[in-house]
Short mmCIF file of C-alpha atoms in Angstrom, two decimals:
data_model
loop_
_atom_site.label_atom_id
_atom_site.label_comp_id
_atom_site.label_asym_id
_atom_site.label_seq_id
_atom_site.Cartn_x
_atom_site.Cartn_y
_atom_site.Cartn_z
CA UNK A 16 -26.20 53.84 -4.47
CA UNK A 17 -24.42 55.07 -1.38
CA UNK A 18 -24.19 58.84 -1.30
CA UNK A 19 -20.60 59.93 -0.90
CA UNK A 20 -20.15 62.01 2.18
CA UNK A 21 -16.98 63.90 2.85
CA UNK A 22 -16.27 66.57 5.33
CA UNK A 23 -15.16 69.77 3.77
CA UNK A 24 -12.81 72.15 5.52
CA UNK A 25 -14.57 75.16 6.97
CA UNK A 26 -14.84 77.67 4.18
CA UNK A 27 -13.96 81.28 4.47
CA UNK A 28 -16.76 83.72 3.62
CA UNK A 29 -17.75 83.86 -0.04
CA UNK A 30 -15.40 86.20 -1.79
CA UNK A 31 -17.28 88.93 -3.63
CA UNK A 32 -17.28 88.72 -7.39
CA UNK A 33 -17.05 92.46 -7.84
CA UNK A 34 -15.12 94.70 -7.47
CA UNK A 35 -12.37 92.55 -5.96
CA UNK A 36 -12.24 90.50 -9.14
CA UNK A 37 -9.14 91.12 -11.17
CA UNK A 38 -7.69 89.74 -14.38
CA UNK A 39 -5.73 87.01 -12.66
CA UNK A 40 -8.86 85.33 -11.23
CA UNK A 41 -9.74 82.06 -12.88
CA UNK A 42 -13.32 83.18 -13.42
CA UNK A 43 -12.09 86.01 -15.64
CA UNK A 44 -10.63 83.44 -18.00
CA UNK A 45 -14.11 82.13 -18.88
CA UNK A 46 -15.31 82.89 -22.41
CA UNK A 47 -13.63 84.67 -25.32
CA UNK A 48 -12.70 81.29 -26.76
CA UNK A 49 -11.22 81.07 -30.26
CA UNK A 50 -12.95 79.73 -33.37
CA UNK A 51 -11.10 76.81 -34.93
CA UNK A 52 -11.29 76.13 -38.67
CA UNK A 53 -12.76 72.65 -39.20
CA UNK A 54 -13.23 73.05 -42.96
CA UNK A 55 -10.49 70.51 -43.86
CA UNK A 56 -12.76 67.78 -42.41
CA UNK A 57 -15.33 68.43 -45.18
CA UNK A 58 -13.62 67.61 -48.49
CA UNK A 59 -16.94 67.48 -50.35
CA UNK A 60 -17.89 71.04 -49.47
CA UNK A 61 -18.26 73.74 -52.11
CA UNK A 62 -15.41 76.30 -52.19
CA UNK A 63 -17.53 79.05 -50.62
CA UNK A 64 -18.37 77.02 -47.52
CA UNK A 65 -16.46 76.97 -44.24
CA UNK A 66 -17.03 75.21 -40.93
CA UNK A 67 -15.85 76.72 -37.64
CA UNK A 68 -15.82 75.27 -34.12
CA UNK A 69 -16.03 77.42 -30.99
CA UNK A 70 -13.25 76.06 -28.78
CA UNK A 71 -15.19 75.85 -25.53
CA UNK A 72 -12.83 73.17 -24.25
CA UNK A 73 -10.37 76.02 -23.70
CA UNK A 74 -12.42 77.45 -20.84
CA UNK A 75 -10.61 77.03 -17.49
CA UNK A 76 -13.02 74.29 -16.37
CA UNK A 77 -12.52 72.49 -19.69
CA UNK A 78 -16.04 72.94 -21.06
CA UNK A 79 -18.73 75.27 -22.35
CA UNK A 80 -20.49 74.88 -18.99
CA UNK A 81 -18.19 77.41 -17.34
CA UNK A 82 -20.31 80.09 -18.98
CA UNK A 83 -23.81 79.22 -17.66
CA UNK A 84 -22.39 78.15 -14.29
CA UNK A 85 -20.71 81.55 -13.84
CA UNK A 86 -23.84 83.40 -14.90
CA UNK A 87 -26.06 81.42 -12.53
CA UNK A 88 -23.60 81.97 -9.66
CA UNK A 89 -23.36 85.70 -10.45
CA UNK A 90 -27.14 86.05 -10.44
CA UNK A 91 -27.35 84.04 -7.21
CA UNK A 92 -24.82 86.34 -5.53
CA UNK A 93 -26.62 89.42 -6.79
CA UNK A 94 -30.05 88.25 -5.60
CA UNK A 95 -28.70 86.96 -2.30
CA UNK A 96 -29.89 83.40 -3.04
CA UNK A 97 -26.22 82.43 -2.76
CA UNK A 98 -24.77 83.87 0.41
CA UNK A 99 -22.51 82.90 3.29
CA UNK A 100 -23.62 79.67 4.92
CA UNK A 101 -25.38 78.34 1.84
CA UNK A 102 -24.28 75.43 -0.28
CA UNK A 103 -24.71 75.38 -4.04
CA UNK A 104 -26.53 72.17 -5.02
CA UNK A 105 -27.54 70.96 -8.49
CA UNK A 106 -27.94 67.90 -10.68
CA UNK A 107 -25.31 67.53 -13.36
CA UNK A 108 -23.83 64.90 -15.64
CA UNK A 109 -20.44 66.39 -14.91
CA UNK A 110 -19.40 69.45 -16.87
CA UNK A 111 -21.69 71.96 -15.18
CA UNK A 112 -20.71 70.37 -11.90
CA UNK A 113 -17.03 70.78 -12.68
CA UNK A 114 -17.69 74.44 -13.45
CA UNK A 115 -19.65 74.91 -10.21
CA UNK A 116 -16.93 73.15 -8.24
CA UNK A 117 -14.20 75.30 -9.80
CA UNK A 118 -16.21 78.46 -9.05
CA UNK A 119 -16.88 77.28 -5.51
CA UNK A 120 -13.16 76.79 -4.95
CA UNK A 121 -12.32 80.16 -6.53
CA UNK A 122 -15.00 82.19 -4.78
CA UNK A 123 -15.30 80.33 -1.49
CA UNK A 124 -18.68 78.57 -1.35
CA UNK A 125 -19.36 74.84 -0.76
CA UNK A 126 -20.76 72.75 -3.61
CA UNK A 127 -22.85 69.55 -3.50
CA UNK A 128 -23.67 67.76 -6.75
CA UNK A 129 -25.99 64.89 -7.66
CA UNK A 130 -24.92 62.87 -10.66
CA UNK A 131 -25.58 59.37 -11.96
CA UNK A 132 -23.10 56.87 -10.56
CA UNK A 133 -22.06 55.88 -14.09
CA UNK A 134 -20.69 59.33 -15.00
CA UNK A 135 -17.08 58.91 -16.09
CA UNK A 136 -14.48 58.30 -13.39
CA UNK A 137 -12.40 61.23 -14.66
CA UNK A 138 -15.32 63.55 -13.98
CA UNK A 139 -16.05 62.25 -10.52
CA UNK A 140 -12.37 62.45 -9.63
CA UNK A 141 -12.11 66.00 -10.89
CA UNK A 142 -15.16 67.09 -8.90
CA UNK A 143 -13.65 65.71 -5.72
CA UNK A 144 -10.30 67.39 -6.44
CA UNK A 145 -12.07 70.76 -6.60
CA UNK A 146 -13.63 69.91 -3.22
CA UNK A 147 -17.25 69.18 -4.16
CA UNK A 148 -19.40 66.69 -2.24
CA UNK A 149 -21.03 64.12 -4.52
CA UNK A 150 -24.38 62.35 -4.31
CA UNK A 151 -24.25 59.42 -6.71
CA UNK A 152 -27.71 58.51 -8.02
CA UNK A 153 -29.20 55.47 -9.74
CA UNK A 154 -27.60 54.98 -13.16
CA UNK A 155 -30.87 53.55 -14.51
CA UNK A 156 -32.53 56.94 -14.16
CA UNK A 157 -29.76 59.01 -15.75
CA UNK A 158 -29.73 62.73 -14.88
CA UNK A 159 -33.49 62.72 -14.40
CA UNK A 160 -32.94 60.74 -11.21
CA UNK A 161 -30.25 63.19 -10.09
CA UNK A 162 -32.68 66.07 -10.59
CA UNK A 163 -35.30 64.35 -8.45
CA UNK A 164 -32.75 63.72 -5.68
CA UNK A 165 -31.75 67.40 -5.58
CA UNK A 166 -35.36 68.61 -5.53
CA UNK A 167 -36.09 66.35 -2.55
CA UNK A 168 -33.11 67.64 -0.58
CA UNK A 169 -33.90 71.28 -1.35
CA UNK A 170 -37.55 70.80 -0.40
CA UNK A 171 -36.46 69.27 2.93
CA UNK A 172 -33.95 72.03 3.78
CA UNK A 173 -34.63 75.09 1.62
CA UNK A 174 -32.53 77.49 3.72
CA UNK A 175 -29.45 75.36 3.46
CA UNK A 176 -29.05 75.48 -0.30
CA UNK A 177 -28.66 77.67 -3.34
CA UNK A 178 -30.22 75.58 -6.12
CA UNK A 179 -29.49 77.13 -9.53
CA UNK A 180 -31.46 74.38 -11.38
CA UNK A 181 -29.58 74.62 -14.66
CA UNK A 182 -32.38 72.97 -16.64
CA UNK A 183 -34.87 75.69 -15.76
CA UNK A 184 -32.70 78.76 -15.01
CA UNK A 185 -32.86 81.48 -17.65
CA UNK A 186 -29.35 82.59 -16.69
CA UNK A 187 -28.22 79.40 -18.47
CA UNK A 188 -29.25 80.50 -21.95
CA UNK A 189 -28.56 84.18 -21.20
CA UNK A 190 -24.88 83.32 -20.67
CA UNK A 191 -24.81 82.24 -24.30
CA UNK A 192 -27.01 85.09 -25.50
CA UNK A 193 -24.65 87.67 -23.97
CA UNK A 194 -21.43 85.68 -24.40
CA UNK A 195 -21.07 82.84 -26.90
CA UNK A 196 -23.54 84.33 -29.40
CA UNK A 197 -21.97 87.79 -29.37
CA UNK A 198 -18.49 86.31 -29.74
CA UNK A 199 -19.58 84.25 -32.77
CA UNK A 200 -20.97 87.37 -34.44
CA UNK A 201 -17.77 89.31 -33.72
CA UNK A 202 -15.37 86.54 -34.69
CA UNK A 203 -17.11 85.82 -38.00
CA UNK A 204 -17.68 89.55 -38.58
CA UNK A 205 -21.36 88.74 -38.98
CA UNK A 206 -20.73 86.18 -41.71
CA UNK A 207 -22.24 83.23 -39.79
CA UNK A 208 -25.10 81.71 -41.82
CA UNK A 209 -25.74 78.47 -39.90
CA UNK A 210 -25.44 77.44 -36.26
CA UNK A 211 -25.51 73.75 -35.34
CA UNK A 212 -25.38 72.32 -31.83
CA UNK A 213 -26.65 69.44 -29.72
CA UNK A 214 -29.32 69.64 -27.04
CA UNK A 215 -28.50 68.88 -23.40
CA UNK A 216 -29.85 71.50 -21.02
CA UNK A 217 -30.54 73.29 -24.36
CA UNK A 218 -28.98 76.50 -22.97
CA UNK A 219 -26.32 76.81 -25.68
CA UNK A 220 -28.75 76.24 -28.51
CA UNK A 221 -31.41 78.58 -27.12
CA UNK A 222 -29.07 81.44 -26.12
CA UNK A 223 -26.84 81.46 -29.20
CA UNK A 224 -29.76 80.98 -31.61
CA UNK A 225 -31.73 83.86 -30.08
CA UNK A 226 -28.74 86.20 -30.40
CA UNK A 227 -27.82 85.18 -33.94
CA UNK A 228 -31.39 85.44 -35.20
CA UNK A 229 -31.75 88.85 -33.58
CA UNK A 230 -28.67 90.03 -35.48
CA UNK A 231 -29.75 88.36 -38.71
CA UNK A 232 -33.13 86.63 -39.03
CA UNK A 233 -31.79 84.62 -41.98
CA UNK A 234 -29.32 82.67 -39.83
CA UNK A 235 -30.47 79.05 -39.77
CA UNK A 236 -30.24 77.27 -36.44
CA UNK A 237 -30.09 73.49 -36.40
CA UNK A 238 -30.48 71.48 -33.21
CA UNK A 239 -29.05 68.04 -32.87
CA UNK A 240 -30.11 65.00 -30.85
CA UNK A 241 -29.03 61.40 -30.41
CA UNK A 242 -30.77 59.11 -32.90
CA UNK A 243 -31.98 56.75 -30.20
CA UNK A 244 -33.20 56.85 -26.60
CA UNK A 245 -30.24 54.62 -25.77
CA UNK A 246 -27.03 56.32 -26.85
CA UNK A 247 -23.46 57.00 -25.82
CA UNK A 248 -23.44 60.76 -26.30
CA UNK A 249 -22.71 61.86 -22.75
CA UNK A 250 -24.09 65.34 -22.27
CA UNK A 251 -26.78 65.17 -24.95
CA UNK A 252 -30.46 64.41 -24.45
CA UNK A 253 -32.94 62.44 -26.55
CA UNK A 254 -35.77 64.83 -25.75
CA UNK A 255 -38.75 62.58 -26.64
CA UNK A 256 -37.73 60.20 -23.84
CA UNK A 257 -36.21 62.64 -21.32
CA UNK A 258 -37.41 65.39 -19.00
CA UNK A 259 -37.57 68.39 -21.33
CA UNK A 260 -35.73 71.39 -19.82
CA UNK A 261 -37.93 74.36 -18.99
CA UNK A 262 -35.64 76.75 -20.88
CA UNK A 263 -36.02 74.82 -24.16
CA UNK A 264 -37.64 76.70 -27.06
CA UNK A 265 -38.31 74.33 -29.96
CA UNK A 266 -39.46 77.20 -32.20
CA UNK A 267 -35.86 78.42 -32.55
CA UNK A 268 -34.88 75.33 -34.54
CA UNK A 269 -35.10 75.64 -38.31
CA UNK A 270 -34.15 71.99 -38.54
CA UNK A 271 -33.37 69.10 -36.22
CA UNK A 272 -30.75 66.46 -37.00
CA UNK A 273 -30.19 63.06 -35.44
CA UNK A 274 -26.69 61.72 -34.95
CA UNK A 275 -25.70 58.15 -34.16
CA UNK A 276 -23.25 57.50 -31.35
CA UNK A 277 -21.02 55.67 -33.83
CA UNK A 278 -20.85 58.68 -36.20
CA UNK A 279 -20.10 61.04 -33.30
CA UNK A 280 -17.34 58.79 -31.98
CA UNK A 281 -15.79 58.47 -35.45
CA UNK A 282 -15.78 62.26 -35.86
CA UNK A 283 -14.25 62.69 -32.39
CA UNK A 284 -11.37 60.45 -33.50
CA UNK A 285 -11.01 62.37 -36.79
CA UNK A 286 -10.81 65.70 -34.94
CA UNK A 287 -7.91 64.36 -32.86
CA UNK A 288 -6.09 62.55 -35.65
CA UNK A 289 -6.60 64.95 -38.56
CA UNK A 290 -6.66 68.34 -36.83
CA UNK A 291 -5.06 67.72 -33.44
CA UNK A 292 -8.24 68.89 -31.72
CA UNK A 293 -9.00 66.71 -28.69
CA UNK A 294 -12.66 67.02 -27.70
CA UNK A 295 -15.34 64.87 -26.09
CA UNK A 296 -17.95 62.93 -28.02
CA UNK A 297 -20.64 65.64 -27.80
CA UNK A 298 -18.23 67.93 -29.69
CA UNK A 299 -17.75 65.12 -32.21
CA UNK A 300 -21.54 64.86 -32.60
CA UNK A 301 -21.76 68.60 -33.20
CA UNK A 302 -19.05 68.55 -35.86
CA UNK A 303 -20.66 65.54 -37.58
CA UNK A 304 -23.91 67.52 -37.73
CA UNK A 305 -22.19 70.72 -38.88
CA UNK A 306 -20.45 68.89 -41.74
CA UNK A 307 -23.75 67.38 -42.86
CA UNK A 308 -25.22 70.88 -43.03
CA UNK A 309 -22.10 72.27 -44.75
CA UNK A 310 -22.21 69.66 -47.49
CA UNK A 311 -25.70 70.80 -48.53
CA UNK A 312 -24.64 74.44 -49.04
CA UNK A 313 -23.46 76.39 -52.08
CA UNK A 314 -21.97 79.06 -49.83
CA UNK A 315 -22.02 79.79 -46.13
CA UNK A 316 -20.31 79.84 -42.75
CA UNK A 317 -21.35 77.05 -40.40
CA UNK A 318 -20.51 77.45 -36.71
CA UNK A 319 -20.70 74.72 -34.10
CA UNK A 320 -19.58 74.13 -30.51
CA UNK A 321 -16.60 72.05 -29.36
CA UNK A 322 -18.21 71.46 -25.97
CA UNK A 323 -15.50 69.93 -23.82
CA UNK A 324 -12.03 68.47 -23.71
CA UNK A 325 -11.40 64.88 -24.72
CA UNK A 326 -9.06 64.53 -21.74
CA UNK A 327 -12.21 63.84 -19.74
CA UNK A 328 -12.93 60.59 -21.62
CA UNK A 329 -9.53 58.96 -21.99
CA UNK A 330 -10.70 55.72 -20.37
CA UNK A 331 -13.40 55.15 -23.01
CA UNK A 332 -13.05 52.37 -25.54
CA UNK A 333 -14.07 54.27 -28.65
CA UNK A 334 -10.69 55.96 -29.07
CA UNK A 335 -9.16 52.60 -29.95
CA UNK A 336 -11.36 51.80 -32.93
CA UNK A 337 -9.88 52.13 -36.40
CA UNK A 338 -10.77 55.13 -38.57
CA UNK B 18 -27.36 16.30 -24.31
CA UNK B 19 -28.58 18.98 -21.98
CA UNK B 20 -31.95 18.73 -20.38
CA UNK B 21 -31.60 21.73 -18.07
CA UNK B 22 -33.99 24.62 -18.46
CA UNK B 23 -32.34 27.85 -19.62
CA UNK B 24 -31.65 30.30 -16.83
CA UNK B 25 -34.30 32.96 -16.21
CA UNK B 26 -32.87 36.31 -15.13
CA UNK B 27 -34.31 39.68 -14.11
CA UNK B 28 -33.30 42.31 -16.66
CA UNK B 29 -33.57 45.97 -15.60
CA UNK B 30 -34.73 48.33 -18.34
CA UNK B 31 -33.56 51.97 -18.21
CA UNK B 32 -36.21 54.68 -18.19
CA UNK B 33 -35.64 55.76 -21.83
CA UNK B 34 -36.38 52.25 -23.14
CA UNK B 35 -39.44 51.45 -21.05
CA UNK B 36 -41.80 52.67 -23.77
CA UNK B 37 -40.64 49.59 -25.69
CA UNK B 38 -41.37 47.19 -22.83
CA UNK B 39 -44.91 48.29 -22.06
CA UNK B 40 -43.64 50.54 -19.27
CA UNK B 41 -42.03 47.66 -17.39
CA UNK B 42 -38.89 48.45 -15.41
CA UNK B 43 -37.88 44.79 -15.31
CA UNK B 44 -38.41 41.95 -17.74
CA UNK B 45 -37.84 38.24 -17.13
CA UNK B 46 -35.48 36.93 -19.80
CA UNK B 47 -34.11 33.46 -20.50
CA UNK B 48 -30.57 32.61 -21.53
CA UNK B 49 -27.44 31.18 -19.98
CA UNK B 50 -25.29 34.13 -21.01
CA UNK B 51 -25.70 37.90 -21.03
CA UNK B 52 -25.77 37.89 -24.84
CA UNK B 53 -28.47 35.21 -24.98
CA UNK B 54 -30.55 37.04 -22.40
CA UNK B 55 -30.41 40.32 -24.37
CA UNK B 56 -31.31 38.38 -27.53
CA UNK B 57 -34.30 36.96 -25.68
CA UNK B 58 -35.35 40.48 -24.65
CA UNK B 59 -35.33 41.51 -28.31
CA UNK B 60 -37.39 38.42 -29.22
CA UNK B 61 -39.98 39.57 -26.69
CA UNK B 62 -39.84 43.22 -27.80
CA UNK B 63 -38.63 43.35 -31.42
CA UNK B 64 -38.78 47.17 -31.65
CA UNK B 65 -35.79 47.30 -29.30
CA UNK B 66 -33.54 45.62 -31.85
CA UNK B 67 -32.46 48.74 -33.75
CA UNK B 68 -31.50 50.43 -30.49
CA UNK B 69 -29.37 47.58 -29.18
CA UNK B 70 -27.82 45.94 -32.25
CA UNK B 71 -25.99 47.23 -35.31
CA UNK B 72 -26.73 46.14 -38.87
CA UNK B 73 -24.39 43.16 -38.49
CA UNK B 74 -26.37 41.93 -35.50
CA UNK B 75 -23.71 42.68 -32.88
CA UNK B 76 -24.47 44.64 -29.73
CA UNK B 77 -23.80 48.36 -30.41
CA UNK B 78 -20.47 49.24 -28.81
CA UNK B 79 -21.86 51.91 -26.46
CA UNK B 80 -24.62 49.71 -25.02
CA UNK B 81 -23.66 49.19 -21.40
CA UNK B 82 -24.72 45.81 -20.03
CA UNK B 83 -24.09 45.02 -16.38
CA UNK B 84 -24.35 41.75 -14.49
CA UNK B 85 -25.11 42.89 -10.97
CA UNK B 86 -22.58 45.74 -10.50
CA UNK B 87 -20.11 44.66 -13.18
CA UNK B 88 -19.83 45.84 -16.77
CA UNK B 89 -19.73 42.74 -19.00
CA UNK B 90 -16.86 44.38 -20.93
CA UNK B 91 -14.71 43.54 -17.92
CA UNK B 92 -16.15 40.04 -17.57
CA UNK B 93 -16.56 37.75 -20.59
CA UNK B 94 -18.56 40.18 -22.73
CA UNK B 95 -21.77 38.68 -24.20
CA UNK B 96 -20.49 35.23 -23.17
CA UNK B 97 -20.66 36.17 -19.47
CA UNK B 98 -22.53 33.32 -17.74
CA UNK B 99 -25.67 34.07 -15.78
CA UNK B 100 -27.04 32.47 -12.64
CA UNK B 101 -30.67 32.74 -11.56
CA UNK B 102 -29.71 35.10 -8.71
CA UNK B 103 -28.00 37.55 -11.04
CA UNK B 104 -29.56 40.81 -12.13
CA UNK B 105 -28.83 42.03 -15.61
CA UNK B 106 -29.10 45.77 -16.45
CA UNK B 107 -28.91 47.93 -19.56
CA UNK B 108 -27.43 51.19 -18.28
CA UNK B 109 -28.06 54.44 -20.18
CA UNK B 110 -25.55 57.18 -20.99
CA UNK B 111 -25.37 60.15 -18.70
CA UNK B 112 -27.58 62.71 -20.40
CA UNK B 113 -27.55 66.46 -20.54
CA UNK B 114 -25.67 69.13 -18.61
#
């Protein structure tokens, strides 16, 4: 694959995050997403059961990844690892990269991202619009190959880069521990009984689960993975055959579900057609898993994550299938 | 009556599926079309079948098969003809983050 090289206009110095930040800044619009009632999708549920989806697609970058990206950037600015003259570099399948690129544009630092060449065209286009430089890596190696490429570049020129390393940076799950998890507790007034979400970097699952279990040890946390090493669930990892992120904590999972790509795609279509909620296929996978959990309950409040906007996948074929 | 030998093609296996091919990154497969070549792969490594085909025996819709740099969805699908210089690839989804 040919790396894409573009010259970027000279950037002004990184704008400080505090105290110049004010309510109109795009980064202040990250988080505080609504919970959407998904219960109508589960007709077989018992009357005392509800299913809620955290509308992360409403973040300004269009995905849940705005949260960990902001936290990692904030910690980088605070520690000085991200400072004038340095470029943020990381491996990403797209959404974290879009968040980094948006933050780079908003705060004034350059961004270079490694991603597999087969990431969706919408994503690559969006990254370039925000001004990021892209390194397209071998599709056969998925994001694992992108991670290796970044590590090599950082090792060769350590002073040039700020490398947040989202797979191994504790700021990733802390963003959800201090943000997403707290919001779920507040928005459900502590009524949440089950949390279900898929594993990618695992930051959402780890951070939210830790916070919910701290508030109520009886909350059951269910992680979700593709059923097969070969799958179409962009953003999710089949951990037995992938590099396991350093931030992953398997002990937090009370149960682990497997979802087929076909079931996730079908649920993604149902969300759009029956509720008017347009999300990507990882959100569809999460809702499919959450409904499976909900249908086993006598009573309870099941919360899951609507990870990103479906606008990012409009060119995919699965939208056109019946039902 | 055809007496030609079926085409042998290099098939690239993505990292997540190499545990099914004895760790091999490429496998030599025979078949004149992309569909026949994938079927031959599954004959050689039967445990791959559930990952590539649905219960009706058709290629699962999300399985990305490329001939050289082209997705067979934009060629002739499983009927895409293969030449001995072609490289066939099964390309994985973009995973995680």
